[in-house]
Amino acid sequence: MSELHKLIVVAAFDWGNDGQFVQSFGPAEQKTEESAIELAEALDRKHQCVVAWCRQVDPQSGQDGPLTILFQTKDETALPVTTDLQRSRAA
């Protein structure tokens, strides 16, 4: 049985010239949920869309647990497609 790892990530987006969201920060892996929320709140003052999320991952099997949103931009309509975020992995 493999050991689960909690992946905690923050990413920020801004509008590009073509009217589509462009990733402007991250995805950046964080050590704790608290640090992810603090970073997301700071980025929210500078970017049009910010999201912090976490999930349990099993590195051996590659299976991911459900996505939990820790912080998101106040205007939820500004968030990029959720499936794009789910596919993102911290480098």
Backbone atoms as SQL, in Angstrom:
CREATE TABLE atoms (id INTEGER PRIMARY KEY, chain TEXT, resi INTEGER, resn TEXT, atom TEXT, x REAL, y REAL, z REAL);
INSERT INTO atoms VALUES
  (1, 'A', 1, 'MET', 'N', 0.855, -1.181, 0.000),
  (2, 'A', 1, 'MET', 'CA', 0.000, 0.000, 0.000),
  (3, 'A', 1, 'MET', 'C', 0.895, 1.237, 0.000),
  (4, 'A', 2, 'SER', 'N', 0.644, 2.149, -0.917),
  (5, 'A', 2, 'SER', 'CA', 1.484, 3.331, -1.034),
  (6, 'A', 2, 'SER', 'C', 0.998, 4.447, -0.107),
  (7, 'A', 3, 'GLU', 'N', 1.896, 5.376, 0.154),
  (8, 'A', 3, 'GLU', 'CA', 1.605, 6.485, 1.051),
  (9, 'A', 3, 'GLU', 'C', 1.005, 7.646, 0.263),
  (10, 'A', 4, 'LEU', 'N', -0.091, 8.196, 0.786),
  (11, 'A', 4, 'LEU', 'CA', -0.727, 9.345, 0.143),
  (12, 'A', 4, 'LEU', 'C', 0.046, 10.609, 0.460),
  (13, 'A', 5, 'HIS', 'N', 0.028, 11.533, -0.479),
  (14, 'A', 5, 'HIS', 'CA', 0.660, 12.837, -0.336),
  (15, 'A', 5, 'HIS', 'C', -0.429, 13.892, -0.515),
  (16, 'A', 6, 'LYS', 'N', -0.442, 14.912, 0.337),
  (17, 'A', 6, 'LYS', 'CA', -1.413, 15.983, 0.175),
  (18, 'A', 6, 'LYS', 'C', -0.787, 17.065, -0.696),
  (19, 'A', 7, 'LEU', 'N', -1.350, 17.257, -1.867),
  (20, 'A', 7, 'LEU', 'CA', -0.898, 18.274, -2.802),
  (21, 'A', 7, 'LEU', 'C', -1.697, 19.548, -2.528),
  (22, 'A', 8, 'ILE', 'N', -0.995, 20.639, -2.218),
  (23, 'A', 8, 'ILE', 'CA', -1.620, 21.932, -1.914),
  (24, 'A', 8, 'ILE', 'C', -1.029, 22.943, -2.884),
  (25, 'A', 9, 'VAL', 'N', -1.871, 23.579, -3.675),
  (26, 'A', 9, 'VAL', 'CA', -1.409, 24.383, -4.799),
  (27, 'A', 9, 'VAL', 'C', -2.115, 25.736, -4.855),
  (28, 'A', 10, 'VAL', 'N', -1.361, 26.764, -5.301),
  (29, 'A', 10, 'VAL', 'CA', -1.920, 28.096, -5.553),
  (30, 'A', 10, 'VAL', 'C', -1.578, 28.475, -6.988),
  (31, 'A', 11, 'ALA', 'N', -2.543, 29.079, -7.682),
  (32, 'A', 11, 'ALA', 'CA', -2.313, 29.583, -9.035),
  (33, 'A', 11, 'ALA', 'C', -3.088, 30.886, -9.204),
  (34, 'A', 12, 'ALA', 'N', -2.548, 31.765, -10.046),
  (35, 'A', 12, 'ALA', 'CA', -3.205, 33.039, -10.348),
  (36, 'A', 12, 'ALA', 'C', -3.273, 33.216, -11.857),
  (37, 'A', 13, 'PHE', 'N', -4.305, 33.927, -12.293),
  (38, 'A', 13, 'PHE', 'CA', -4.557, 34.144, -13.714),
  (39, 'A', 13, 'PHE', 'C', -4.928, 35.607, -13.952),
  (40, 'A', 14, 'ASP', 'N', -4.626, 36.083, -15.147),
  (41, 'A', 14, 'ASP', 'CA', -5.036, 37.413, -15.582),
  (42, 'A', 14, 'ASP', 'C', -5.582, 37.295, -16.999),
  (43, 'A', 15, 'TRP', 'N', -6.365, 38.303, -17.407),
  (44, 'A', 15, 'TRP', 'CA', -6.897, 38.304, -18.764),
  (45, 'A', 15, 'TRP', 'C', -5.775, 38.578, -19.750),
  (46, 'A', 16, 'GLY', 'N', -5.712, 37.792, -20.802),
  (47, 'A', 16, 'GLY', 'CA', -4.756, 38.021, -21.887),
  (48, 'A', 16, 'GLY', 'C', -5.357, 38.964, -22.916),
  (49, 'A', 17, 'ASN', 'N', -4.548, 39.379, -23.859),
  (50, 'A', 17, 'ASN', 'CA', -5.011, 40.285, -24.915),
  (51, 'A', 17, 'ASN', 'C', -6.104, 39.672, -25.780),
  (52, 'A', 18, 'ASP', 'N', -6.158, 38.352, -25.817),
  (53, 'A', 18, 'ASP', 'CA', -7.161, 37.664, -26.631),
  (54, 'A', 18, 'ASP', 'C', -8.466, 37.420, -25.869),
  (55, 'A', 19, 'GLY', 'N', -8.564, 37.943, -24.635),
  (56, 'A', 19, 'GLY', 'CA', -9.787, 37.780, -23.855),
  (57, 'A', 19, 'GLY', 'C', -9.866, 36.466, -23.103),
  (58, 'A', 20, 'GLN', 'N', -8.795, 35.685, -23.115),
  (59, 'A', 20, 'GLN', 'CA', -8.746, 34.415, -22.401),
  (60, 'A', 20, 'GLN', 'C', -7.847, 34.556, -21.183),
  (61, 'A', 21, 'PHE', 'N', -8.088, 33.738, -20.177),
  (62, 'A', 21, 'PHE', 'CA', -7.225, 33.764, -19.006),
  (63, 'A', 21, 'PHE', 'C', -5.849, 33.198, -19.345),
  (64, 'A', 22, 'VAL', 'N', -4.828, 33.851, -18.813),
  (65, 'A', 22, 'VAL', 'CA', -3.448, 33.415, -18.954),
  (66, 'A', 22, 'VAL', 'C', -2.905, 33.193, -17.551),
  (67, 'A', 23, 'GLN', 'N', -2.275, 32.067, -17.341),
  (68, 'A', 23, 'GLN', 'CA', -1.711, 31.793, -16.026),
  (69, 'A', 23, 'GLN', 'C', -0.563, 32.760, -15.777),
  (70, 'A', 24, 'SER', 'N', -0.629, 33.480, -14.659),
  (71, 'A', 24, 'SER', 'CA', 0.384, 34.486, -14.355),
  (72, 'A', 24, 'SER', 'C', 1.196, 34.148, -13.108),
  (73, 'A', 25, 'PHE', 'N', 0.777, 33.112, -12.393),
  (74, 'A', 25, 'PHE', 'CA', 1.531, 32.646, -11.226),
  (75, 'A', 25, 'PHE', 'C', 1.211, 31.181, -11.007),
  (76, 'A', 26, 'GLY', 'N', 2.263, 30.398, -10.788),
  (77, 'A', 26, 'GLY', 'CA', 2.087, 29.000, -10.419),
  (78, 'A', 26, 'GLY', 'C', 1.769, 28.117, -11.605),
  (79, 'A', 27, 'PRO', 'N', 1.258, 26.926, -11.325),
  (80, 'A', 27, 'PRO', 'CA', 0.862, 26.453, -10.001),
  (81, 'A', 27, 'PRO', 'C', 2.075, 26.248, -9.098),
  (82, 'A', 28, 'ALA', 'N', 1.937, 26.713, -7.869),
  (83, 'A', 28, 'ALA', 'CA', 3.020, 26.632, -6.893),
  (84, 'A', 28, 'ALA', 'C', 2.569, 25.786, -5.708),
  (85, 'A', 29, 'GLU', 'N', 3.300, 24.717, -5.452),
  (86, 'A', 29, 'GLU', 'CA', 2.964, 23.838, -4.342),
  (87, 'A', 29, 'GLU', 'C', 3.323, 24.511, -3.018),
  (88, 'A', 30, 'GLN', 'N', 2.443, 24.358, -2.036),
  (89, 'A', 30, 'GLN', 'CA', 2.627, 24.933, -0.706),
  (90, 'A', 30, 'GLN', 'C', 2.736, 23.803, 0.316),
  (91, 'A', 31, 'LYS', 'N', 3.353, 24.098, 1.460),
  (92, 'A', 31, 'LYS', 'CA', 3.530, 23.074, 2.499),
  (93, 'A', 31, 'LYS', 'C', 2.288, 22.879, 3.358),
  (94, 'A', 32, 'THR', 'N', 1.519, 23.965, 3.570),
  (95, 'A', 32, 'THR', 'CA', 0.325, 23.867, 4.418),
  (96, 'A', 32, 'THR', 'C', -0.859, 24.567, 3.756),
  (97, 'A', 33, 'GLU', 'N', -2.045, 24.193, 4.163),
  (98, 'A', 33, 'GLU', 'CA', -3.247, 24.865, 3.681),
  (99, 'A', 33, 'GLU', 'C', -3.237, 26.330, 4.102),
  (100, 'A', 34, 'GLU', 'N', -2.764, 26.601, 5.310),
  (101, 'A', 34, 'GLU', 'CA', -2.728, 27.974, 5.821),
  (102, 'A', 34, 'GLU', 'C', -1.826, 28.853, 4.969),
  (103, 'A', 35, 'SER', 'N', -0.640, 28.348, 4.605),
  (104, 'A', 35, 'SER', 'CA', 0.268, 29.144, 3.778),
  (105, 'A', 35, 'SER', 'C', -0.314, 29.343, 2.377),
  (106, 'A', 36, 'ALA', 'N', -1.032, 28.368, 1.877),
  (107, 'A', 36, 'ALA', 'CA', -1.672, 28.501, 0.568),
  (108, 'A', 36, 'ALA', 'C', -2.740, 29.592, 0.597),
  (109, 'A', 37, 'ILE', 'N', -3.536, 29.613, 1.644),
  (110, 'A', 37, 'ILE', 'CA', -4.584, 30.629, 1.770),
  (111, 'A', 37, 'ILE', 'C', -3.970, 32.024, 1.914),
  (112, 'A', 38, 'GLU', 'N', -2.925, 32.145, 2.721),
  (113, 'A', 38, 'GLU', 'CA', -2.256, 33.444, 2.894),
  (114, 'A', 38, 'GLU', 'C', -1.692, 33.941, 1.565),
  (115, 'A', 39, 'LEU', 'N', -1.038, 33.065, 0.823),
  (116, 'A', 39, 'LEU', 'CA', -0.482, 33.449, -0.464),
  (117, 'A', 39, 'LEU', 'C', -1.596, 33.823, -1.441),
  (118, 'A', 40, 'ALA', 'N', -2.648, 33.039, -1.469),
  (119, 'A', 40, 'ALA', 'CA', -3.773, 33.324, -2.372),
  (120, 'A', 40, 'ALA', 'C', -4.403, 34.680, -2.050),
  (121, 'A', 41, 'GLU', 'N', -4.560, 34.994, -0.771),
  (122, 'A', 41, 'GLU', 'CA', -5.128, 36.288, -0.392),
  (123, 'A', 41, 'GLU', 'C', -4.230, 37.433, -0.846),
  (124, 'A', 42, 'ALA', 'N', -2.919, 37.261, -0.731),
  (125, 'A', 42, 'ALA', 'CA', -1.982, 38.301, -1.182),
  (126, 'A', 42, 'ALA', 'C', -2.041, 38.445, -2.712),
  (127, 'A', 43, 'LEU', 'N', -2.075, 37.331, -3.424),
  (128, 'A', 43, 'LEU', 'CA', -2.136, 37.369, -4.884),
  (129, 'A', 43, 'LEU', 'C', -3.453, 37.942, -5.381),
  (130, 'A', 44, 'ASP', 'N', -4.512, 37.759, -4.604),
  (131, 'A', 44, 'ASP', 'CA', -5.833, 38.232, -5.006),
  (132, 'A', 44, 'ASP', 'C', -5.869, 39.753, -5.152),
  (133, 'A', 45, 'ARG', 'N', -4.975, 40.447, -4.478),
  (134, 'A', 45, 'ARG', 'CA', -4.913, 41.904, -4.592),
  (135, 'A', 45, 'ARG', 'C', -4.221, 42.345, -5.876),
  (136, 'A', 46, 'LYS', 'N', -3.517, 41.412, -6.548),
  (137, 'A', 46, 'LYS', 'CA', -2.714, 41.761, -7.724),
  (138, 'A', 46, 'LYS', 'C', -3.203, 41.118, -9.023),
  (139, 'A', 47, 'HIS', 'N', -4.015, 40.073, -8.913),
  (140, 'A', 47, 'HIS', 'CA', -4.431, 39.314, -10.094),
  (141, 'A', 47, 'HIS', 'C', -5.947, 39.233, -10.177),
  (142, 'A', 48, 'GLN', 'N', -6.427, 38.973, -11.379),
  (143, 'A', 48, 'GLN', 'CA', -7.872, 38.942, -11.606),
  (144, 'A', 48, 'GLN', 'C', -8.533, 37.649, -11.152),
  (145, 'A', 49, 'CYS', 'N', -7.764, 36.601, -11.044),
  (146, 'A', 49, 'CYS', 'CA', -8.324, 35.323, -10.620),
  (147, 'A', 49, 'CYS', 'C', -7.261, 34.551, -9.848),
  (148, 'A', 50, 'VAL', 'N', -7.614, 34.084, -8.674),
  (149, 'A', 50, 'VAL', 'CA', -6.690, 33.299, -7.844),
  (150, 'A', 50, 'VAL', 'C', -7.451, 32.109, -7.284),
  (151, 'A', 51, 'VAL', 'N', -6.782, 30.972, -7.254),
  (152, 'A', 51, 'VAL', 'CA', -7.376, 29.782, -6.660),
  (153, 'A', 51, 'VAL', 'C', -6.301, 29.015, -5.901),
  (154, 'A', 52, 'ALA', 'N', -6.678, 28.524, -4.723),
  (155, 'A', 52, 'ALA', 'CA', -5.829, 27.618, -3.942),
  (156, 'A', 52, 'ALA', 'C', -6.649, 26.351, -3.733),
  (157, 'A', 53, 'TRP', 'N', -6.029, 25.212, -3.946),
  (158, 'A', 53, 'TRP', 'CA', -6.748, 23.957, -3.802),
  (159, 'A', 53, 'TRP', 'C', -5.832, 22.873, -3.268),
  (160, 'A', 54, 'CYS', 'N', -6.460, 21.805, -2.808),
  (161, 'A', 54, 'CYS', 'CA', -5.681, 20.665, -2.324),
  (162, 'A', 54, 'CYS', 'C', -6.396, 19.378, -2.683),
  (163, 'A', 55, 'ARG', 'N', -5.641, 18.299, -2.619),
  (164, 'A', 55, 'ARG', 'CA', -6.186, 16.955, -2.827),
  (165, 'A', 55, 'ARG', 'C', -5.148, 15.940, -2.375),
  (166, 'A', 56, 'GLN', 'N', -5.602, 14.784, -2.027),
  (167, 'A', 56, 'GLN', 'CA', -4.717, 13.667, -1.707),
  (168, 'A', 56, 'GLN', 'C', -4.311, 13.004, -3.021),
  (169, 'A', 57, 'VAL', 'N', -3.039, 12.700, -3.148),
  (170, 'A', 57, 'VAL', 'CA', -2.561, 12.008, -4.343),
  (171, 'A', 57, 'VAL', 'C', -1.755, 10.787, -3.926),
  (172, 'A', 58, 'ASP', 'N', -1.817, 9.783, -4.747),
  (173, 'A', 58, 'ASP', 'CA', -1.034, 8.573, -4.532),
  (174, 'A', 58, 'ASP', 'C', 0.036, 8.541, -5.618),
  (175, 'A', 59, 'PRO', 'N', 1.279, 8.911, -5.279),
  (176, 'A', 59, 'PRO', 'CA', 2.329, 8.989, -6.294),
  (177, 'A', 59, 'PRO', 'C', 2.576, 7.680, -7.042),
  (178, 'A', 60, 'GLN', 'N', 2.387, 6.558, -6.389),
  (179, 'A', 60, 'GLN', 'CA', 2.661, 5.276, -7.042),
  (180, 'A', 60, 'GLN', 'C', 1.592, 4.912, -8.066),
  (181, 'A', 61, 'SER', 'N', 0.336, 5.108, -7.706),
  (182, 'A', 61, 'SER', 'CA', -0.735, 4.717, -8.620),
  (183, 'A', 61, 'SER', 'C', -1.140, 5.851, -9.554),
  (184, 'A', 62, 'GLY', 'N', -0.799, 7.090, -9.182),
  (185, 'A', 62, 'GLY', 'CA', -1.197, 8.239, -9.992),
  (186, 'A', 62, 'GLY', 'C', -2.638, 8.652, -9.783),
  (187, 'A', 63, 'GLN', 'N', -3.311, 8.013, -8.834),
  (188, 'A', 63, 'GLN', 'CA', -4.709, 8.357, -8.580),
  (189, 'A', 63, 'GLN', 'C', -4.798, 9.562, -7.652),
  (190, 'A', 64, 'ASP', 'N', -5.746, 10.449, -7.967),
  (191, 'A', 64, 'ASP', 'CA', -5.969, 11.652, -7.176),
  (192, 'A', 64, 'ASP', 'C', -7.301, 11.567, -6.458),
  (193, 'A', 65, 'GLY', 'N', -7.332, 12.121, -5.241),
  (194, 'A', 65, 'GLY', 'CA', -8.578, 12.224, -4.502),
  (195, 'A', 65, 'GLY', 'C', -9.374, 13.433, -4.981),
  (196, 'A', 66, 'PRO', 'N', -10.507, 13.676, -4.369),
  (197, 'A', 66, 'PRO', 'CA', -11.347, 14.810, -4.770),
  (198, 'A', 66, 'PRO', 'C', -10.638, 16.145, -4.516),
  (199, 'A', 67, 'LEU', 'N', -10.925, 17.105, -5.357),
  (200, 'A', 67, 'LEU', 'CA', -10.371, 18.450, -5.273),
  (201, 'A', 67, 'LEU', 'C', -11.133, 19.253, -4.224),
  (202, 'A', 68, 'THR', 'N', -10.395, 19.927, -3.328),
  (203, 'A', 68, 'THR', 'CA', -11.005, 20.802, -2.327),
  (204, 'A', 68, 'THR', 'C', -10.493, 22.213, -2.560),
  (205, 'A', 69, 'ILE', 'N', -11.399, 23.154, -2.784),
  (206, 'A', 69, 'ILE', 'CA', -11.026, 24.552, -2.976),
  (207, 'A', 69, 'ILE', 'C', -10.815, 25.181, -1.597),
  (208, 'A', 70, 'LEU', 'N', -9.616, 25.753, -1.389),
  (209, 'A', 70, 'LEU', 'CA', -9.296, 26.421, -0.128),
  (210, 'A', 70, 'LEU', 'C', -9.572, 27.918, -0.208),
  (211, 'A', 71, 'PHE', 'N', -9.367, 28.498, -1.384),
  (212, 'A', 71, 'PHE', 'CA', -9.586, 29.921, -1.617),
  (213, 'A', 71, 'PHE', 'C', -9.859, 30.093, -3.101),
  (214, 'A', 72, 'GLN', 'N', -10.785, 30.986, -3.413),
  (215, 'A', 72, 'GLN', 'CA', -10.994, 31.346, -4.813),
  (216, 'A', 72, 'GLN', 'C', -11.406, 32.801, -4.897),
  (217, 'A', 73, 'THR', 'N', -11.123, 33.382, -6.038),
  (218, 'A', 73, 'THR', 'CA', -11.487, 34.762, -6.298),
  (219, 'A', 73, 'THR', 'C', -12.960, 34.969, -5.955),
  (220, 'A', 74, 'LYS', 'N', -13.248, 36.142, -5.405),
  (221, 'A', 74, 'LYS', 'CA', -14.619, 36.439, -4.992),
  (222, 'A', 74, 'LYS', 'C', -15.624, 36.277, -6.133),
  (223, 'A', 75, 'ASP', 'N', -15.251, 36.705, -7.335),
  (224, 'A', 75, 'ASP', 'CA', -16.119, 36.588, -8.497),
  (225, 'A', 75, 'ASP', 'C', -15.890, 35.225, -9.142),
  (226, 'A', 76, 'GLU', 'N', -16.726, 34.268, -8.804),
  (227, 'A', 76, 'GLU', 'CA', -16.535, 32.900, -9.286),
  (228, 'A', 76, 'GLU', 'C', -16.645, 32.796, -10.799),
  (229, 'A', 77, 'THR', 'N', -17.316, 33.748, -11.443),
  (230, 'A', 77, 'THR', 'CA', -17.421, 33.700, -12.899),
  (231, 'A', 77, 'THR', 'C', -16.080, 33.989, -13.549),
  (232, 'A', 78, 'ALA', 'N', -15.126, 34.540, -12.781),
  (233, 'A', 78, 'ALA', 'CA', -13.801, 34.845, -13.325),
  (234, 'A', 78, 'ALA', 'C', -12.875, 33.640, -13.316),
  (235, 'A', 79, 'LEU', 'N', -13.271, 32.554, -12.672),
  (236, 'A', 79, 'LEU', 'CA', -12.395, 31.383, -12.600),
  (237, 'A', 79, 'LEU', 'C', -12.291, 30.678, -13.939),
  (238, 'A', 80, 'PRO', 'N', -11.080, 30.259, -14.315),
  (239, 'A', 80, 'PRO', 'CA', -10.929, 29.445, -15.528),
  (240, 'A', 80, 'PRO', 'C', -11.658, 28.107, -15.347),
  (241, 'A', 81, 'VAL', 'N', -11.783, 27.381, -16.412),
  (242, 'A', 81, 'VAL', 'CA', -12.477, 26.096, -16.369),
  (243, 'A', 81, 'VAL', 'C', -11.855, 25.202, -15.310),
  (244, 'A', 82, 'THR', 'N', -12.685, 24.653, -14.430),
  (245, 'A', 82, 'THR', 'CA', -12.208, 23.833, -13.317),
  (246, 'A', 82, 'THR', 'C', -11.383, 22.652, -13.791),
  (247, 'A', 83, 'THR', 'N', -11.746, 22.059, -14.912),
  (248, 'A', 83, 'THR', 'CA', -10.983, 20.895, -15.366),
  (249, 'A', 83, 'THR', 'C', -9.550, 21.270, -15.685),
  (250, 'A', 84, 'ASP', 'N', -9.307, 22.507, -16.117),
  (251, 'A', 84, 'ASP', 'CA', -7.932, 22.948, -16.347),
  (252, 'A', 84, 'ASP', 'C', -7.155, 22.960, -15.043),
  (253, 'A', 85, 'LEU', 'N', -7.802, 23.405, -13.963),
  (254, 'A', 85, 'LEU', 'CA', -7.150, 23.430, -12.660),
  (255, 'A', 85, 'LEU', 'C', -6.893, 22.015, -12.167),
  (256, 'A', 86, 'GLN', 'N', -7.823, 21.125, -12.420),
  (257, 'A', 86, 'GLN', 'CA', -7.653, 19.756, -11.970),
  (258, 'A', 86, 'GLN', 'C', -6.492, 19.084, -12.684),
  (259, 'A', 87, 'ARG', 'N', -6.243, 19.466, -13.922),
  (260, 'A', 87, 'ARG', 'CA', -5.137, 18.871, -14.660),
  (261, 'A', 87, 'ARG', 'C', -3.800, 19.486, -14.262),
  (262, 'A', 88, 'SER', 'N', -3.835, 20.688, -13.676),
  (263, 'A', 88, 'SER', 'CA', -2.586, 21.361, -13.290),
  (264, 'A', 88, 'SER', 'C', -1.908, 20.597, -12.160),
  (265, 'A', 89, 'ARG', 'N', -0.622, 20.560, -12.235),
  (266, 'A', 89, 'ARG', 'CA', 0.189, 19.951, -11.168),
  (267, 'A', 89, 'ARG', 'C', 1.307, 20.906, -10.861),
  (268, 'A', 90, 'ALA', 'N', 1.641, 21.018, -9.624),
  (269, 'A', 90, 'ALA', 'CA', 2.790, 21.854, -9.248),
  (270, 'A', 90, 'ALA', 'C', 4.053, 21.241, -9.844),
  (271, 'A', 91, 'ALA', 'N', 4.887, 22.094, -10.324),
  (272, 'A', 91, 'ALA', 'CA', 6.138, 21.618, -10.944),
  (273, 'A', 91, 'ALA', 'C', 7.122, 21.176, -9.891);
